[in-house]
Coordinates of C-alpha atoms and ligand atoms in Angstrom, one line a residue:
X1 CA -8.6 13.2 32.7
X2 CA -6.8 12.3 35.9
X3 CA -8.1 8.7 35.7
X4 CA -7.0 8.4 32.0
X5 CA -3.6 9.8 32.9
X6 CA -3.1 6.9 35.4
X7 CA -3.8 4.2 32.8
X8 CA -1.1 2.3 30.9
X9 CA -2.6 -0.1 28.3
X10 CA -0.1 -2.3 26.5
X11 CA 0.3 -5.7 24.9
X12 CA 3.2 -8.2 25.0
X13 CA 4.3 -9.7 21.8
X14 CA 6.8 -12.6 21.5
X15 CA 7.8 -15.7 19.7
X16 CA 6.4 -18.8 21.4
X17 CA 8.7 -19.8 24.3
X18 CA 10.5 -16.5 24.6
X19 CA 8.9 -16.1 28.0
X20 CA 5.7 -14.1 27.6
X21 CA 3.7 -16.1 30.1
X22 CA 6.4 -16.0 32.7
X23 CA 6.9 -12.3 32.3
X24 CA 3.2 -11.7 32.5
X25 CA 3.1 -13.6 35.7
X26 CA 6.0 -11.6 37.1
X27 CA 4.4 -8.4 36.2
X28 CA 1.4 -9.5 38.3
X29 CA 3.8 -10.4 41.1
X30 CA 5.3 -6.9 41.1
X31 CA 1.9 -5.4 40.8
X32 CA 0.9 -7.2 44.0
X33 CA -1.9 -9.1 42.2
X34 CA -0.6 -12.5 43.2
X35 CA 0.1 -11.8 46.9
X36 CA 3.7 -12.4 47.4
X37 CA 4.3 -15.6 45.5
X38 CA 4.2 -16.3 41.8
X39 CA 3.0 -19.6 40.5
X40 CA -0.7 -19.4 40.6
X41 CA -1.6 -18.3 37.1
X42 CA 0.9 -20.3 35.2
X43 CA -0.7 -21.1 31.8
X44 CA -0.1 -23.9 29.4
X45 CA 1.2 -26.9 31.4
X46 CA 0.2 -25.5 34.7
X47 CA -3.2 -25.3 36.4
X48 CA -5.5 -23.1 34.4
X49 CA -8.5 -24.6 36.1
X50 CA -11.4 -23.3 34.0
X51 CA -10.1 -24.1 30.5
X52 CA -12.4 -24.1 27.6
X53 CA -12.3 -26.8 24.9
X54 CA -10.0 -25.0 22.7
X55 CA -7.7 -24.1 25.5
X56 CA -7.2 -27.9 25.5
X57 CA -6.0 -27.4 21.9
X58 CA -3.6 -24.8 23.1
X59 CA -2.3 -27.2 25.7
X60 CA -1.8 -29.9 23.1
X61 CA 0.0 -27.6 20.8
X62 CA 1.9 -25.8 23.5
X63 CA 1.0 -22.4 22.0
X64 CA -1.2 -19.6 23.1
X65 CA -4.2 -18.9 20.9
X66 CA -6.5 -17.0 23.3
X67 CA -5.7 -13.6 24.3
X68 CA -6.8 -12.4 27.6
X69 CA -6.6 -9.1 29.4
X70 CA -5.3 -8.5 32.9
X71 CA -5.7 -5.4 35.0
X72 CA -3.6 -4.6 38.1
X73 CA -2.4 -1.6 40.0
X74 CA 1.2 -0.7 40.0
X75 CA 2.6 2.4 41.9
X76 CA -0.2 4.9 41.6
X77 CA -1.2 3.6 38.1
X78 CA -3.6 1.1 36.6
X79 CA -2.0 -1.3 34.2
X80 CA -4.1 -3.0 31.5
X81 CA -2.1 -5.8 30.0
X82 CA -3.4 -7.3 26.8
X83 CA -2.1 -10.8 25.9
X84 CA -1.6 -11.6 22.3
X85 CA -1.4 -15.0 20.6
X86 CA 2.2 -16.1 20.2
X87 CA 1.9 -17.5 16.7
X88 CA 2.2 -15.8 13.4
X89 CA -0.9 -17.6 12.1
X90 CA -2.9 -15.5 14.5
X91 CA -1.3 -12.2 13.5
X92 CA -4.7 -10.8 12.5
X93 CA -5.9 -11.4 16.1
X94 CA -2.8 -9.6 17.3
X95 CA -3.5 -6.7 15.0
X96 CA -7.0 -6.3 16.5
X97 CA -5.7 -6.5 20.1
X98 CA -3.0 -3.9 19.2
X99 CA -5.9 -1.6 18.1
X100 CA -6.8 -1.5 21.8
X101 CA -3.2 -1.0 23.1
X102 CA -1.1 2.2 23.4
X103 CA 2.2 0.4 23.4
X104 CA 3.8 -3.0 23.2
X105 CA 6.5 -4.9 25.0
X106 CA 8.5 -7.2 22.6
X107 CA 10.0 -10.1 24.4
X108 CA 13.1 -11.7 22.8
X109 CA 14.9 -14.9 23.9
X110 CA 18.5 -13.8 24.6
X111 CA 19.9 -17.0 23.0
X112 CA 17.8 -16.5 19.8
X113 CA 17.4 -12.8 19.1
X114 CA 14.8 -12.0 16.4
X115 CA 12.8 -15.2 15.5
X116 CA 10.4 -15.5 12.6
X117 CA 7.2 -15.1 14.6
X118 CA 8.6 -12.0 16.3
X119 CA 9.3 -10.5 12.9
X120 CA 5.7 -11.0 11.7
X121 CA 4.2 -9.7 14.9
X122 CA 6.5 -6.8 14.9
X123 CA 5.4 -5.9 11.4
X124 CA 1.9 -5.8 12.8
X125 CA 3.0 -3.4 15.5
X126 CA 4.7 -1.2 12.9
X127 CA 1.5 -1.1 10.9
X128 CA -0.3 0.2 14.0
X129 CA 2.5 2.7 14.7
X130 CA 2.7 2.1 18.4
X131 CA 5.8 2.6 20.6
X132 CA 7.7 -0.7 21.5
X133 CA 9.8 -1.5 24.5
X134 CA 12.1 -4.5 24.1
X135 CA 12.9 -7.0 26.9
X136 CA 15.7 -9.4 26.3
X137 CA 14.8 -12.3 28.4
X138 CA 16.6 -15.4 29.8
X139 CA 19.8 -13.5 30.5
X140 CA 20.4 -16.1 33.2
X141 CA 21.2 -18.6 30.5
X142 CA 23.9 -18.8 27.8
X143 CA 23.0 -16.0 25.4
X144 CA 24.2 -14.2 22.3
X145 CA 26.4 -11.2 23.0
X146 CA 24.4 -8.1 23.9
X147 CA 25.8 -6.1 21.0
X148 CA 24.9 -9.0 18.6
X149 CA 21.3 -8.8 19.7
X150 CA 21.1 -5.1 19.3
X151 CA 22.5 -5.5 15.8
X152 CA 19.9 -8.1 15.0
X153 CA 17.1 -5.7 16.1
X154 CA 18.6 -2.9 14.0
X155 CA 19.1 -5.0 10.9
X156 CA 16.0 -7.2 10.9
X157 CA 13.5 -4.8 12.2
X158 CA 15.0 -1.5 11.0
X159 CA 14.4 -0.3 14.5
X160 CA 17.1 1.6 16.4
X161 CA 17.7 0.0 19.8
X162 CA 18.5 2.4 22.7
X163 CA 19.5 0.4 25.8
X164 CA 18.1 1.7 29.1
X165 CA 19.6 -1.2 31.0
X166 CA 22.8 -3.1 30.4
X167 CA 23.7 -6.5 31.8
X168 CA 26.6 -7.0 34.2
X169 CA 27.6 -10.6 33.8
X170 CA 25.7 -13.3 32.0
X171 CA 24.3 -16.8 32.4
X172 CA 25.1 -18.2 35.8
X173 CA 27.1 -15.1 36.5
X174 CA 24.3 -12.6 35.7
X175 CA 24.7 -10.1 38.6
X176 CA 22.6 -7.2 37.7
X177 CA 22.1 -4.3 35.3
X178 CA 23.3 -0.8 34.8
X179 CA 20.2 1.3 35.0
X180 CA 20.7 3.9 32.3
X181 CA 17.9 6.1 33.6
X182 CA 19.5 6.6 37.1
X183 CA 23.1 5.7 36.3
X184 CA 23.0 3.1 39.1
X185 CA 24.3 -0.4 39.1
X186 CA 21.4 -2.5 40.4
X187 CA 22.5 -5.9 41.7
X188 CA 20.0 -8.7 42.1
X189 CA 19.7 -11.6 44.4
X190 CA 18.1 -14.9 43.3
X191 CA 15.1 -16.2 45.3
X192 CA 14.0 -19.8 45.4
X193 CA 12.3 -20.7 42.1
X194 CA 11.9 -16.9 41.4
X195 CA 8.6 -17.1 43.3
X196 CA 9.2 -13.9 45.2
X197 CA 10.6 -10.5 44.1
X198 CA 14.3 -10.5 43.6
X199 CA 16.0 -8.3 46.2
X200 CA 17.8 -5.4 44.6
X201 CA 20.8 -3.5 45.9
X202 CA 22.3 -0.3 44.5
X203 CA 26.0 -0.7 44.4
X204 CA 28.3 2.3 44.2
X205 CA 30.9 2.2 41.4
X206 CA 33.9 1.8 43.7
X207 CA 32.4 -1.1 45.5
X208 CA 31.1 -2.6 42.2
X209 CA 34.7 -2.6 40.9
X210 CA 35.9 -4.2 44.0
X211 CA 33.2 -6.8 44.2
X212 CA 32.4 -7.5 40.6
X213 CA 35.7 -6.5 39.0
X214 CA 36.0 -7.1 35.3
X215 CA 32.3 -7.9 34.7
X216 CA 31.3 -4.4 35.9
X217 CA 34.0 -2.6 34.0
X218 CA 33.2 -4.4 30.8
X219 CA 29.5 -3.4 31.1
X220 CA 30.4 0.2 31.7
X221 CA 32.7 0.2 28.7
X222 CA 30.2 -1.4 26.4
X223 CA 27.5 1.1 27.4
X224 CA 30.0 4.0 26.9
X225 CA 30.6 2.7 23.4
X226 CA 26.9 2.7 22.6
X227 CA 26.5 6.3 23.9
X228 CA 29.4 7.3 21.7
X229 CA 27.6 6.1 18.6
X230 CA 24.5 7.9 19.6
X231 CA 22.2 5.0 20.7
X232 CA 20.7 7.1 23.4
X233 CA 17.1 7.0 24.5
X234 CA 15.0 9.7 22.8
X235 CA 11.3 10.2 23.6
X236 CA 10.2 11.5 20.3
X237 CA 11.6 8.7 18.2
X238 CA 10.4 6.1 20.7
X239 CA 6.8 7.4 20.6
X240 CA 7.0 7.4 16.8
X241 CA 8.1 3.7 16.8
X242 CA 11.4 4.5 15.2
X243 CA 13.6 3.6 18.3
X244 CA 13.0 1.0 21.0
X245 CA 14.3 1.2 24.5
X246 CA 16.0 -2.1 25.4
X247 CA 16.0 -3.9 28.8
X248 CA 18.0 -7.0 29.8
X249 CA 16.7 -9.4 32.4
X250 CA 15.4 -12.8 33.3
X251 CA 11.7 -13.2 33.9
X252 CA 12.3 -16.6 35.6
X253 CA 14.6 -15.1 38.3
X254 CA 12.8 -11.7 38.3
X255 CA 16.0 -9.9 37.4
X256 CA 15.1 -6.6 35.6
X257 CA 11.3 -7.1 35.8
X258 CA 10.8 -4.1 38.1
X259 CA 12.9 -1.8 35.9
X260 CA 10.8 -2.9 32.9
X261 CA 7.5 -2.3 34.6
X262 CA 8.7 1.1 35.8
X263 CA 9.6 1.9 32.2
X264 CA 6.1 1.0 31.1
X265 CA 4.7 3.4 33.6
X266 CA 7.3 6.2 33.0
X267 CA 7.8 6.0 29.3
X268 CA 4.8 4.6 27.5
X269 CA 2.0 7.1 26.8
X270 CA -1.3 7.2 28.7
X271 CA -4.5 7.0 26.6
X272 CA -4.8 9.8 24.0
X273 CA -7.9 10.9 22.1
X274 CA -8.9 8.4 19.4
X275 CA -9.8 9.7 16.0
X276 CA -13.3 8.9 14.7
X277 CA -14.1 7.8 11.2
X278 CA -13.8 11.4 9.9
X279 CA -10.4 11.7 11.6
X280 CA -11.7 14.0 14.3
X281 CA -10.3 13.2 17.8
X282 CA -12.8 12.2 20.5
X283 CA -11.8 14.1 23.6
X284 CA -10.9 11.9 26.5
X285 CA -13.3 13.9 28.7
X286 CA -16.2 13.7 26.3
X287 CA -19.1 11.4 27.4
X288 CA -18.5 7.6 27.3
X289 CA -17.4 6.0 24.1
X290 CA -15.6 2.7 23.3
X291 CA -14.9 0.4 20.5
X292 CA -15.0 -3.4 20.3
X293 CA -11.8 -5.1 19.3
X294 CA -12.5 -8.7 20.2
X295 CA -15.5 -11.0 20.4
X296 CA -15.2 -14.5 22.0
X297 CA -17.8 -17.2 22.7
X298 CA -17.5 -20.0 25.2
X299 CA -14.4 -18.7 26.9
X300 CA -15.2 -20.8 29.8
X301 CA -17.2 -24.1 30.1
X302 CA -19.0 -22.8 33.1
X303 CA -20.3 -19.8 31.1
X304 CA -21.4 -20.8 27.6
X305 CA -21.9 -17.3 26.3
X306 CA -20.5 -14.7 24.1
X307 CA -18.3 -11.8 25.3
X308 CA -17.6 -8.6 23.4
X309 CA -14.5 -6.8 24.7
X310 CA -14.3 -3.0 24.2
X311 CA -11.7 -0.4 25.1
X312 CA -13.0 2.7 26.7
X313 CA -12.0 5.7 24.5
X314 CA -13.6 8.6 26.4
X315 CA -15.5 9.4 29.5
X316 CA -16.5 7.1 32.4
X317 CA -18.2 3.8 31.8
X318 CA -20.5 2.6 34.6
X319 CA -22.0 -0.9 34.7
X320 CA -25.7 -0.8 34.1
X321 CA -25.6 2.4 32.0
X322 CA -27.5 2.2 28.7
X323 CA -25.3 3.0 25.7
X324 CA -26.0 3.3 22.0
X325 CA -24.7 0.6 19.8
X326 CA -23.7 2.9 16.9
X327 CA -23.7 0.2 14.2
X328 CA -27.3 -0.9 14.8
X329 CA -28.5 2.3 16.3
X330 CA -30.0 0.3 19.2
X331 CA -29.7 0.9 22.9
X332 CA -27.6 -1.6 24.8
X333 CA -27.9 -2.4 28.5
X334 CA -24.6 -3.1 30.2
X335 CA -25.6 -5.0 33.3
X336 CA -23.2 -7.8 32.6
X337 CA -20.0 -6.0 32.4
X338 CA -16.9 -7.7 33.6
X339 CA -13.1 -7.5 33.7
X340 CA -11.1 -10.6 33.1
X341 CA -8.3 -12.0 35.2
X342 CA -6.9 -14.8 33.0
X343 CA -9.9 -17.0 32.5
X344 CA -11.7 -15.8 35.6
X345 CA -14.0 -12.9 35.4
X346 CA -15.0 -10.3 37.9
X347 CA -17.9 -7.9 37.8
X348 CA -16.7 -4.5 36.9
X349 CA -18.5 -1.4 38.1
X350 CA -16.6 1.5 36.4
X351 CA -14.0 2.0 33.8
X352 CA -12.0 4.9 32.3
X353 CA -10.2 5.6 29.1
X354 CA -7.7 2.8 28.4
X355 CA -9.6 0.2 30.4
X356 CA -10.9 -3.0 28.7
X357 CA -14.5 -4.1 29.5
X358 CA -16.0 -7.5 28.6
X359 CA -19.8 -7.4 27.9
X360 CA -21.5 -10.7 28.2
X361 CA -24.3 -11.6 25.7
X362 CA -24.1 -8.4 23.7
X363 CA -25.1 -10.5 20.8
X364 CA -25.4 -7.9 18.0
X365 CA -22.1 -6.4 18.7
X366 CA -19.3 -7.1 16.2
X367 CA -15.6 -6.5 16.1
X368 CA -14.9 -2.8 15.2
X369 CA -18.3 -1.6 16.4
X370 CA -18.6 1.7 18.4
X371 CA -20.5 2.2 21.7
X372 CA -21.3 5.7 23.0
X373 CA -23.5 7.8 25.3
X374 CA -24.9 11.3 25.0
X375 CA -22.5 12.5 22.2
X376 CA -22.6 10.5 19.0
X377 CA -19.3 9.1 17.6
X378 CA -18.3 6.4 15.1
X379 CA -14.8 5.0 15.2
X380 CA -13.3 3.5 12.1
X381 CA -13.7 -0.2 11.5
X382 CA -10.7 -2.5 12.1
X383 CA -9.6 -3.7 8.6
X384 CA -9.4 -7.4 7.9
X385 CA -6.2 -9.0 6.6
X386 CA -5.8 -10.5 3.2
X387 CA -6.3 -14.3 3.6
X388 CA -3.9 -16.7 2.0
X389 CA -5.4 -20.1 2.7
X390 CA -8.8 -21.2 1.7
X391 CA -10.7 -24.4 2.6
X392 CA -14.2 -25.7 1.8
X393 CA -16.1 -26.7 5.0
X394 CA -18.8 -29.3 5.0
X395 CA -20.6 -30.9 7.9
X396 CA -19.8 -34.6 8.4
X397 CA -23.3 -35.2 9.7
X398 CA -26.2 -33.7 7.8
X399 CA -28.5 -33.9 10.8
X400 CA -26.2 -31.3 12.5
X401 CA -26.5 -28.7 9.8
X402 CA -28.1 -26.1 12.1
X403 CA -25.2 -26.4 14.6
X404 CA -22.8 -26.2 11.7
X405 CA -24.3 -23.0 10.3
X406 CA -24.5 -21.4 13.7
X407 CA -20.9 -22.4 14.6
X408 CA -19.6 -21.1 11.3
X409 CA -21.3 -17.8 11.7
X410 CA -20.0 -17.4 15.3
X411 CA -16.4 -18.1 14.2
X412 CA -16.9 -15.5 11.5
X413 CA -18.0 -12.9 14.0
X414 CA -15.1 -13.6 16.2
X415 CA -12.7 -13.4 13.3
X416 CA -11.3 -16.9 14.0
X417 CA -11.6 -17.3 10.2
X418 CA -13.2 -15.3 7.5
X419 CA -16.2 -17.0 5.9
X420 CA -16.8 -16.7 2.2
X421 CA -19.9 -17.9 0.5
X422 CA -20.8 -18.7 -3.1
X423 CA -24.1 -16.8 -3.5
X424 CA -25.7 -19.8 -5.3
X425 CA -24.6 -22.5 -2.7
X426 CA -25.0 -20.4 0.4
X427 CA -24.3 -22.0 3.8
X428 CA -24.0 -25.6 2.5
X429 CA -20.3 -25.4 1.8
X430 CA -18.8 -22.1 2.8
X431 CA -15.1 -21.4 2.2
X432 CA -13.1 -20.7 5.3
X433 CA -10.3 -18.2 4.6
X434 CA -7.3 -17.7 6.9
X435 CA -4.0 -15.8 7.1
X436 CA -2.4 -18.9 8.6
X437 CA -3.4 -22.6 8.5
X438 CA -3.5 -23.0 12.2
X439 CA -6.6 -20.9 12.2
X440 CA -8.3 -23.9 10.5
X441 CA -7.3 -26.2 13.3
X442 CA -8.9 -23.9 15.8
X443 CA -12.1 -23.6 13.7
X444 CA -12.4 -27.4 13.2
X445 CA -11.8 -28.1 16.9
X446 CA -14.2 -25.5 18.1
X447 CA -17.0 -26.5 15.6
X448 CA -16.8 -30.0 16.8
X449 CA -16.3 -29.5 20.5
X450 CA -18.3 -26.3 21.2
X451 CA -21.0 -26.4 18.6
X452 CA -21.4 -30.2 18.2
X453 CA -20.8 -29.9 14.4
X454 CA -18.0 -32.2 13.2
X455 CA -16.7 -30.8 9.9
X456 CA -14.6 -31.9 7.0
X457 CA -12.3 -29.4 5.4
X458 CA -11.0 -29.7 1.8
X459 CA -8.1 -27.4 1.0
X460 CA -8.4 -25.5 -2.2
X461 CA -5.6 -24.3 -4.5
X462 CA -6.5 -20.6 -4.1
X463 CA -3.7 -18.6 -2.6
X464 CA -4.5 -14.9 -3.1
X465 CA -7.6 -12.8 -2.7
X466 CA -8.5 -9.4 -4.1
X467 CA -11.4 -7.0 -3.6
X468 CA -13.7 -6.9 -6.6
X469 CA -17.2 -5.8 -7.5
X470 CA -20.4 -6.9 -9.2
X471 CA -19.4 -5.5 -12.6
X472 CA -16.2 -7.6 -12.7
X473 CA -17.7 -10.7 -11.3
X474 CA -19.2 -12.5 -14.4
X475 CA -16.0 -12.1 -16.4
X476 CA -13.8 -13.3 -13.5
X477 CA -16.0 -16.3 -12.8
X478 CA -15.7 -17.4 -16.4
X479 CA -11.9 -17.8 -16.0
X480 CA -10.1 -21.0 -15.0
X481 CA -8.6 -21.0 -11.5
X482 CA -10.6 -18.0 -10.3
X483 CA -13.7 -17.7 -8.2
X484 CA -15.7 -14.8 -6.7
X485 CA -17.2 -15.2 -3.3
X486 CA -19.0 -12.9 -0.8
X487 CA -17.8 -12.2 2.7
X488 CA -20.4 -11.8 5.4
X489 CA -20.1 -8.0 5.3
X490 CA -21.2 -8.2 1.6
X491 CA -17.7 -7.5 0.2
X492 CA -16.9 -9.5 -2.9
X493 CA -13.5 -11.3 -3.0
X494 CA -11.9 -12.7 -6.1
X495 CA -9.8 -15.8 -5.3
X496 CA -6.9 -16.8 -7.5
X497 CA -4.9 -20.0 -7.7
X498 CA -1.9 -18.3 -9.3
X499 CA -0.5 -14.9 -8.2
X500 CA 1.3 -14.8 -11.7
X501 CA -2.0 -15.1 -13.5
X502 CA -3.4 -12.4 -11.3
X503 CA -0.5 -10.1 -12.1
X504 CA -1.0 -10.7 -15.8
X505 CA -4.7 -10.1 -15.6
X506 CA -4.1 -6.8 -13.8
X507 CA -1.9 -5.7 -16.7
X508 CA -4.2 -7.0 -19.5
X509 CA -7.6 -6.0 -18.2
X510 CA -7.5 -2.7 -16.4
X511 CA -11.3 -2.6 -16.5
X512 CA -11.5 -5.3 -13.8
X513 CA -11.6 -4.2 -10.2
X514 CA -8.9 -6.2 -8.4
X515 CA -7.9 -4.1 -5.4
X516 CA -5.5 -5.2 -2.7
X517 CA -6.9 -5.8 0.7
X518 CA -5.4 -3.0 2.8
X519 CA -4.4 -4.2 6.2
X520 CA -1.6 -6.3 7.5
X521 CA 0.9 -6.1 4.7
X522 CA 1.2 -9.9 5.3
Ligands
G4P601 P1 5.8 -18.1 26.2 O1 4.6 -17.8 27.0 O2 6.5 -17.0 25.5 O3 5.5 -19.3 25.2 O4 7.0 -18.7 27.2 P2 6.9 -19.2 28.7 O5 6.8 -18.0 29.6 O6 6.0 -20.3 28.8 O7 8.4 -19.7 28.8 C1 8.9 -20.7 28.0 C2 9.9 -21.5 28.8 O8 11.1 -20.6 29.1 C3 9.5 -22.0 30.1 O9 10.2 -23.2 30.4 C4 9.9 -20.9 31.1 O10 10.1 -21.4 32.4 C5 11.3 -20.6 30.5 N1 11.7 -19.2 30.8 C6 10.9 -18.1 30.7 N2 11.7 -17.0 31.1 C7 12.9 -17.5 31.5 C8 14.1 -16.9 32.0 O11 14.2 -15.7 32.2 N3 15.1 -17.7 32.2 C9 15.1 -19.1 31.9 N4 16.2 -19.8 32.2 N5 14.0 -19.6 31.5 C10 12.9 -18.9 31.2 P3 9.5 -24.6 30.2 O12 10.6 -25.6 30.6 O13 9.0 -24.7 28.8 O14 8.3 -24.6 31.1 P4 8.3 -24.8 32.7 O15 8.2 -26.2 32.9 O16 9.6 -24.2 33.3 O17 7.1 -24.0 33.1

């Protein structure tokens, strides 16, 4: 219980370029995981040395597709930081990652406020009902007014912002923040390239007025105004995902990074018992259990293998222990357990609730599966999103059909795309289904580069999918602009070219099963 209590497991969500990579790196700096200088784990344009093929794709596109997990100590706590893809097309992946997180930090660019991708990713957070801290980044640059940003959060996300820090000055003149939790004015000093922690000084009000004059008084006034309208931090509504504590800062210069990390430790919840598929909570001190939220092959060229990531939900995990894989009923050895540090991996010997473990070559393990020891448990599956884009995949080179089939099934297991098959045609020309079209780019790139199977995709006109059954299948298939295909879990999906036609059909033929796919609301 004490080990669980020390854990904080959270994810960062943000629109591309808002500063997620920079903030992650600065968290590591403050956690002491980089020594004393930042700059060594810079992603994207920097020097990720062991990049896999599709990380090259990330580099070309300047976006983050992979999500990694980082663990580092901070104060007397252990922080597990889950990275999420920064693009809406990968919101299903984000959804799965959030299934393993207890909280999220939403990073906004101070000059832009809420951007479209933030909105989508935020909806995914809301679906999962996790508490969200907001970091308004890049305050060292010309920005919107603080109140404007708060207004944006309130209007666009229907989330009440409760500032826990307030900026004194802005852009070049960004001096520090009022720390709402202590009442202090914390003044920062820039360091060269932000490579080391920003020195902080607590300045008494009298000296602050003397040295910062109007900037300080303005900040105090603004904050007073907010308190007067009741935007004060409230634990209950924060934990319920109704309010969001807001922090101002600059990841580049490290201003406000420590305050944010302190808030993660002090405000976000430690792991709590996870409910099983019958809604019974699994006690944290029950024997080991975990659930798989991510599967990824070929993360690293040096290790062409498949890793299943699980979150520990109860008990202690020890490397080498034999656990039961609930979904196949088979025992599973855990000799090759590791923790990830960016793209590097380190062997991991033990883990506690809230921790993330990567298991190499656990080949039968799928997303949503449960692992346990001694005391049986099954956690609910992670629901799939409703796809909105559908493309037929064919191999360009028939002599590579085996590679094509293996590659497609691996991508299916990872949830890179959903794979739908016509029962009569089978694996020859499966339909790849995606929430966003960029998933197709990743699939094509990986099939060619990792599996040696160049493919040709032809887009279809289908735009909406519904769950159906055997009884409805024949009637649906006889219609124009409709097809019924099977997902690899056996579920039948009816695809429609026209949402209007679908609506009409639902009205006219109530005998047909045409259920909405539940998750994601996207
Ligand atoms: P992302 O992971 O969310 O996509 O964003 P990332 O951290 O890569 O940041 C995007 C750009 O914004 C980077 O600049 C980064 O240096 C800059 N940035 C991040 N935080 C701050 C901040 O607090 N203040 C300012 N002024 N800039 C910030 P770039 O030019 O694209 O890359 P680089 O060449 O500087 O690495």
